[in-house]
Coordinates of C-alpha atoms in Angstrom, one line a residue:
X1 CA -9.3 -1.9 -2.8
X2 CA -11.6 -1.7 -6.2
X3 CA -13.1 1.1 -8.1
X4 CA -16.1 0.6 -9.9
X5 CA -16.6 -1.3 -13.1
X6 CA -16.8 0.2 -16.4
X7 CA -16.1 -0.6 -20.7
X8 CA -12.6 -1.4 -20.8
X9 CA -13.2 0.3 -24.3
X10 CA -13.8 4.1 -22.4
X11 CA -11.3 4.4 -19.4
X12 CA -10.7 7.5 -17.7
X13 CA -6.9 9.4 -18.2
X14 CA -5.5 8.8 -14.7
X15 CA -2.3 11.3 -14.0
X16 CA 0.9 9.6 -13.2
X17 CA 0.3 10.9 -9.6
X18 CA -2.1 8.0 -9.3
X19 CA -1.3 5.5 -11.6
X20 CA -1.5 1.6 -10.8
X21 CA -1.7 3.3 -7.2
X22 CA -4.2 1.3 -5.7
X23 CA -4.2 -2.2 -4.4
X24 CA -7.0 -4.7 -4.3
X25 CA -6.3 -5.6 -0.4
X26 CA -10.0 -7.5 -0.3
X27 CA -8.4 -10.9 0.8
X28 CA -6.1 -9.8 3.6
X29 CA -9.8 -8.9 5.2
X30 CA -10.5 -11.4 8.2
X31 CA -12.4 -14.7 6.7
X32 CA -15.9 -13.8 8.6
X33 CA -16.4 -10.3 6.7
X34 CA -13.4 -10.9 4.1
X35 CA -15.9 -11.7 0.6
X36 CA -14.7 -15.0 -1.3
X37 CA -12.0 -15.6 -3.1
X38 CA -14.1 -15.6 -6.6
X39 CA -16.3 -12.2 -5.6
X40 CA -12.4 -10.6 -5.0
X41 CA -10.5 -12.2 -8.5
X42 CA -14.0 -10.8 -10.4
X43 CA -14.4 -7.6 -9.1
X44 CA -10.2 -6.7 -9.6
X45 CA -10.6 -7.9 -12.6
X46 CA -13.6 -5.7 -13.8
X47 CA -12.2 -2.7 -12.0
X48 CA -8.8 -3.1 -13.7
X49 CA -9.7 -3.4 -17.0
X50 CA -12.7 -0.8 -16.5
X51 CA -13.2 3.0 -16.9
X52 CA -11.0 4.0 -13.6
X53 CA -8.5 0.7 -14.0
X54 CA -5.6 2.8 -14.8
X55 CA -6.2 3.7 -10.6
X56 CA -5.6 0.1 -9.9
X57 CA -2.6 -2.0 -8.7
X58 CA -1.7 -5.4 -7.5
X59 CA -4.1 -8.3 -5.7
X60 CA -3.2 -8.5 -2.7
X61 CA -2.8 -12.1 -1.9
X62 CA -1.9 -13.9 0.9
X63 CA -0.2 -17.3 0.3
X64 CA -2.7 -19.4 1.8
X65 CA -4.9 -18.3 -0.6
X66 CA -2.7 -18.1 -4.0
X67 CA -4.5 -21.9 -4.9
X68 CA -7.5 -20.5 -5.2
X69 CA -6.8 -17.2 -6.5
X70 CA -5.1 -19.4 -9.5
X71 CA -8.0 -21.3 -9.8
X72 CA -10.7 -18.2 -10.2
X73 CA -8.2 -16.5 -12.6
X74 CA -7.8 -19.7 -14.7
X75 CA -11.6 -20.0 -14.7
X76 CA -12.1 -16.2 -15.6
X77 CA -9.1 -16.3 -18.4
X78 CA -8.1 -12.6 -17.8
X79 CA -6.8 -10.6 -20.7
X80 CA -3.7 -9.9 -19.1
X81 CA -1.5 -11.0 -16.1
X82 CA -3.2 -10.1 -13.0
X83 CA -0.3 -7.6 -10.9
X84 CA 0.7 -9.8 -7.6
X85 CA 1.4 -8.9 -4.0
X86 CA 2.2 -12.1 -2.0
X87 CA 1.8 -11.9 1.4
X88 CA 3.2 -14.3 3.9
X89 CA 1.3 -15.9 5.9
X90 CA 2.6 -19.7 6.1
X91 CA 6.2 -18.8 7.3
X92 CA 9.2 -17.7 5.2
X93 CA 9.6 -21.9 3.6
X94 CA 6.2 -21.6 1.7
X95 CA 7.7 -18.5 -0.4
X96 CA 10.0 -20.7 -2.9
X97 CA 6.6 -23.0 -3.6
X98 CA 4.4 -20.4 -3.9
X99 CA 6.3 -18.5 -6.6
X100 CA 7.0 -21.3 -8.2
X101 CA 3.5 -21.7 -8.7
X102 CA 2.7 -17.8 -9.6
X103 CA 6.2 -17.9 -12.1
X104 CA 4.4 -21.5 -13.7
X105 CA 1.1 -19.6 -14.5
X106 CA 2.9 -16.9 -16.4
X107 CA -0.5 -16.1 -18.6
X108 CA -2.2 -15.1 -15.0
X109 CA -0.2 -13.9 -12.6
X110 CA 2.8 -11.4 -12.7
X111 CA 4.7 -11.6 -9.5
X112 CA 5.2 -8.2 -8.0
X113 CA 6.6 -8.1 -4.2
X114 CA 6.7 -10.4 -1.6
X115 CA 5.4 -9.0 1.9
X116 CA 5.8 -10.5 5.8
X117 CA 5.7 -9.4 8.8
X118 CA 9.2 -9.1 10.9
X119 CA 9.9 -10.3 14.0
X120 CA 10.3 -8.7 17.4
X121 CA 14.0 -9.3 17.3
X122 CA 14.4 -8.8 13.2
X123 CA 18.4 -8.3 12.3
X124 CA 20.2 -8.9 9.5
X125 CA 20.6 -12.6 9.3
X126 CA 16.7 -12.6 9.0
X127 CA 17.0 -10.2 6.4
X128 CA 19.1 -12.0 4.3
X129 CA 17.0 -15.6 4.5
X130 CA 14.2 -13.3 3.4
X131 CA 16.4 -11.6 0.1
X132 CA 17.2 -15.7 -0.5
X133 CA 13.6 -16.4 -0.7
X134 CA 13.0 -13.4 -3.4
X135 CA 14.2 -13.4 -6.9
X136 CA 15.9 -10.2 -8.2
X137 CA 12.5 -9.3 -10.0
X138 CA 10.6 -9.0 -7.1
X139 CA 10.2 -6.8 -4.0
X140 CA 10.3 -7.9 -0.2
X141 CA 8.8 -5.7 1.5
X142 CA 9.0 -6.4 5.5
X143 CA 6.5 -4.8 7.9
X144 CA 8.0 -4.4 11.8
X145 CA 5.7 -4.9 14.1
X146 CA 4.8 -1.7 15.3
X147 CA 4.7 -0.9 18.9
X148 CA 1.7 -0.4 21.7
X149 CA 1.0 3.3 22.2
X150 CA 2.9 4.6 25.3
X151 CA 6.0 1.9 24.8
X152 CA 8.6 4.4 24.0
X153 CA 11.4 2.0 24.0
X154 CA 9.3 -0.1 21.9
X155 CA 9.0 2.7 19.7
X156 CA 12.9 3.1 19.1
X157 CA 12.9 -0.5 18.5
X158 CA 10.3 -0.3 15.9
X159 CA 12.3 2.9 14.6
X160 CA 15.2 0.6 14.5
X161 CA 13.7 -2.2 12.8
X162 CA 12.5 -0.1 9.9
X163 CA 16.2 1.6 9.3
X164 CA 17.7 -1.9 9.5
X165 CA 15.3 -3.1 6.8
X166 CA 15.3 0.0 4.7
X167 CA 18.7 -0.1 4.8
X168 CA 19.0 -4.0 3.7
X169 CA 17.2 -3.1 0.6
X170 CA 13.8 -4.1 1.5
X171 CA 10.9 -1.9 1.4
X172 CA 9.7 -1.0 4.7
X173 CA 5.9 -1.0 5.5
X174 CA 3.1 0.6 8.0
X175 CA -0.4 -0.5 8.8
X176 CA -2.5 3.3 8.4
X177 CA -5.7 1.6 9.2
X178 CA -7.5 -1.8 10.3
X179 CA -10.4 -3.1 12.2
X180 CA -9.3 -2.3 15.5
X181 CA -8.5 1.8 17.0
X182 CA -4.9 0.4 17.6
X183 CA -4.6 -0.6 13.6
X184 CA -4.5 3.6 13.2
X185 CA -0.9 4.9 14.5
X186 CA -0.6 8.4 15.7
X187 CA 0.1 10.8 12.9
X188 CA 3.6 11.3 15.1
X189 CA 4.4 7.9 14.5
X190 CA 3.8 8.0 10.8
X191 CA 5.8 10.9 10.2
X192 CA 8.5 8.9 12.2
X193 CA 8.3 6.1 9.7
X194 CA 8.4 7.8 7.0
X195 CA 11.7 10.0 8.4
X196 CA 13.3 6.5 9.0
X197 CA 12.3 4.9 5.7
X198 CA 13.2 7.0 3.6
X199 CA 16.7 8.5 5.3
X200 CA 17.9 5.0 6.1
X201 CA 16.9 3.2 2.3
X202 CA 17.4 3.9 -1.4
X203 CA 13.7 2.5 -2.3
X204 CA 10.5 3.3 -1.0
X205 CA 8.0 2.7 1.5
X206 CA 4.6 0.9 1.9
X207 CA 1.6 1.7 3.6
X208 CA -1.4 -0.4 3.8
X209 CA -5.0 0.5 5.4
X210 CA -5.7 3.8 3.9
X211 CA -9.7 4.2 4.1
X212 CA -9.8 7.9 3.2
X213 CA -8.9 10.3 0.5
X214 CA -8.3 13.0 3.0
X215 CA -7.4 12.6 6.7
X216 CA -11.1 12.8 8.7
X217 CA -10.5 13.8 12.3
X218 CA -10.9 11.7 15.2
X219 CA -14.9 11.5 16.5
X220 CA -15.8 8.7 18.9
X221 CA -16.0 5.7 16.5
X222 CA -12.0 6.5 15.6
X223 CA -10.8 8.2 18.3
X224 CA -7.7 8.5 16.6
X225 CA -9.2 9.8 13.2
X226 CA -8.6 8.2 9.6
X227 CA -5.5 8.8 7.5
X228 CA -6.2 10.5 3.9
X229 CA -4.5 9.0 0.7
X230 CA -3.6 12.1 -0.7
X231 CA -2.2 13.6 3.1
X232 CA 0.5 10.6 2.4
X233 CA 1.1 11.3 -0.8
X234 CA 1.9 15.2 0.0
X235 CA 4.1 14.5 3.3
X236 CA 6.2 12.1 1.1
X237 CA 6.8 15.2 -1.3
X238 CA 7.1 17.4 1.4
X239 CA 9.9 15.3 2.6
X240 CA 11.3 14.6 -0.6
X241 CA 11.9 18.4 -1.2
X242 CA 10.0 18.3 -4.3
X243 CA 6.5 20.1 -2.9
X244 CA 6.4 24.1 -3.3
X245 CA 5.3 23.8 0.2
X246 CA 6.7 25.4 2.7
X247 CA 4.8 23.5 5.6
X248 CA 6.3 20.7 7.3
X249 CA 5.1 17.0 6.4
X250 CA 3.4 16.4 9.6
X251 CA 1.2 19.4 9.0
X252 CA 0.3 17.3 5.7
X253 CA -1.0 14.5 7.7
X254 CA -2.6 16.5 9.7
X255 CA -4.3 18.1 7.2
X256 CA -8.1 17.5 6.3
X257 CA -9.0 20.4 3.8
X258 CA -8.7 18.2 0.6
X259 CA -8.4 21.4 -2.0
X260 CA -5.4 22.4 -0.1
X261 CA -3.9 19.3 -0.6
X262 CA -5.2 18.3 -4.4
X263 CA -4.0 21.9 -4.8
X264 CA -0.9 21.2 -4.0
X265 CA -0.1 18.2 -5.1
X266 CA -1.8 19.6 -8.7
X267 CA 1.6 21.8 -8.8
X268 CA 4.0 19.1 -9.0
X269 CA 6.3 19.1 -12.2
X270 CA 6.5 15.8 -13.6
X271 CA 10.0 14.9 -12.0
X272 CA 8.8 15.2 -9.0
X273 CA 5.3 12.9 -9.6
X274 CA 8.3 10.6 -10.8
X275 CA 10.1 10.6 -7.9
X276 CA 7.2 10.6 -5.3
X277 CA 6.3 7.6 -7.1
X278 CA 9.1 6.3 -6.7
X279 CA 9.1 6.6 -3.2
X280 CA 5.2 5.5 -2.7
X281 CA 4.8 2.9 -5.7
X282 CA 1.6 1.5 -4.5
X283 CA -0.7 2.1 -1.6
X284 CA -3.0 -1.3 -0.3
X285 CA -6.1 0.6 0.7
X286 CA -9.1 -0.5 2.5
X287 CA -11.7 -3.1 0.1
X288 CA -14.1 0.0 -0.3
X289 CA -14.8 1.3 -3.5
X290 CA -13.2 4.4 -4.6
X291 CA -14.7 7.3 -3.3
X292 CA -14.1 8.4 -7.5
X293 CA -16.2 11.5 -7.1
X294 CA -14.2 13.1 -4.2
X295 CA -11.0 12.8 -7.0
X296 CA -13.4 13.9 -9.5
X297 CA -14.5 17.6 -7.1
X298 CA -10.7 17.8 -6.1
X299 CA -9.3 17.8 -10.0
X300 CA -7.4 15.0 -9.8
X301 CA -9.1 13.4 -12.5
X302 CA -9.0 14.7 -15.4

């Protein structure tokens, strides 16, 4: 996801709440609508070093793609490393070449995490091939493949997955959002997750597909309705014990009265931005621009 362009000379104060929060997930897009790869590397690059780049993260990158991702950056020198999220999509062997290549080109790229899907049957052996694969300095993050609606035993499964990699030392990760109405998971589900992240692992989680600032409710286009940015960010400090709220974190999902939520999250001492943060470091959110002036009318920038 990018915000809009601006003088890297003027940028806007972004609150810790929201720092680096954003990622650039433009190339994960399928190839028919997915822009190419030099409109992507150029527009991250402007809305990083623009007025609202302190919102931005990592590019998103999936490994098929680092080649020419490496080639745009070379051609558009940035003036800094460009943040990294590798994603794999050619099978665990490619990951040693492919950081090799990112760790080589030290002046462009700054590796970050390294992201793949699990399989059906993920246990710990996997796991460990997959901790092999990553250096100490970055962080795999493991998505398990999340279940058809209605499947409750694939549900525990899915459950089980996430404690087994939480609890390995990866980060665990949820699809929010996605071309199809079976990308969106049930707010149920996502409150599941996060109860198994987070009680199972000493990191944090990920969550990738956000389209929205704040939760919209189902209609017939998304019959399952769109999940907010900011309803994640309060259920984690619900369930972190650091909100003043006294409402349950599902309710927070659930919840699509923005003020009530910037509100909210606006009364957070800075420990507990810190350790939110710790617990969400970065969200990868739909290639949209920024809905800036919805932040903007909630107070959340200042």
């Amino acid at each position: 996801m990018t915000v809009p362009s601006g003088s890297s000379a003027d940028p806007w104060p972004i609150r810790p709440l929201l720092a680096a929060l954003v990622d650039d997930t433009s190339l994960l897009q399928p190839r028919t609508v997915a822009p190419g790869v030099d409109a992507v590397v150029s527009r991250y690059l402007a809305a990083r070093d623009g007025h609202y780049g302190g919102l931005v993260g990592r590019l998103v990158c999936p490994a098929s793609q680092l080649p020419a991702v490496v080639t745009e950056l070379a051609r558009s020198a940035p003036s800094r490393p460009a943040e990294l999220a590798l994603v794999v999509d050619t099978g665990l062997g490619a990951v040693p070449k492919a950081l090799s290549t990112v760790f080589s080109r030290s002046s462009l790229l700054t590796p970050s995490t390294v992201e793949c899907a699990a399989p059906p049957d993920v246990d710990g052996i996997w796991l460990e091939r997959v901790s092999e694969f990553v250096p100490d300095e970055v962080t795999p993050v493991v998505e398990p493949r999340r279940p058809v609606e209605g499947d409750a035993d694939g549900t525990l499964a899915w459950l089980a997955a996430v404690r087994k990699v939480a609890e390995h030392g990866c980060t665990p990760k949820i699809r929010l959002g996605g071309p199809r109405a079976s990308d969106v998971p049930e707010i149920v589900d996502v409150h599941k997750f996060l109860l198994a992240g987070l009680e199972s692992g000493t990191g944090g989680i990920s969550a990738q597909g956000i389209d929205r600032i704040v939760r919209e409710d189902p209609s017939a286009s998304t019959p399952r309705g769109r999940h907010g940015l900011l309803n994640l960010i309060a259920a984690v400090a619900r369930m972190t014990g650091v909100s003043a709220s006294p409402d349950p974190a599902e309710d927070a999902l659930a919840c699509t009265d923005g003020e009530k939520l910037a509100r909210e999250l606006d009364e957070l001492p800075e420990a507990a931005v810190e350790q939110v943060r710790t617990v969400l470091p970065r969200c990868g959110v739909d290639p949209e621009p920024v809905p800036i002036a919805d932040l903007v009318a909630l107070g959340l920038l200042d």
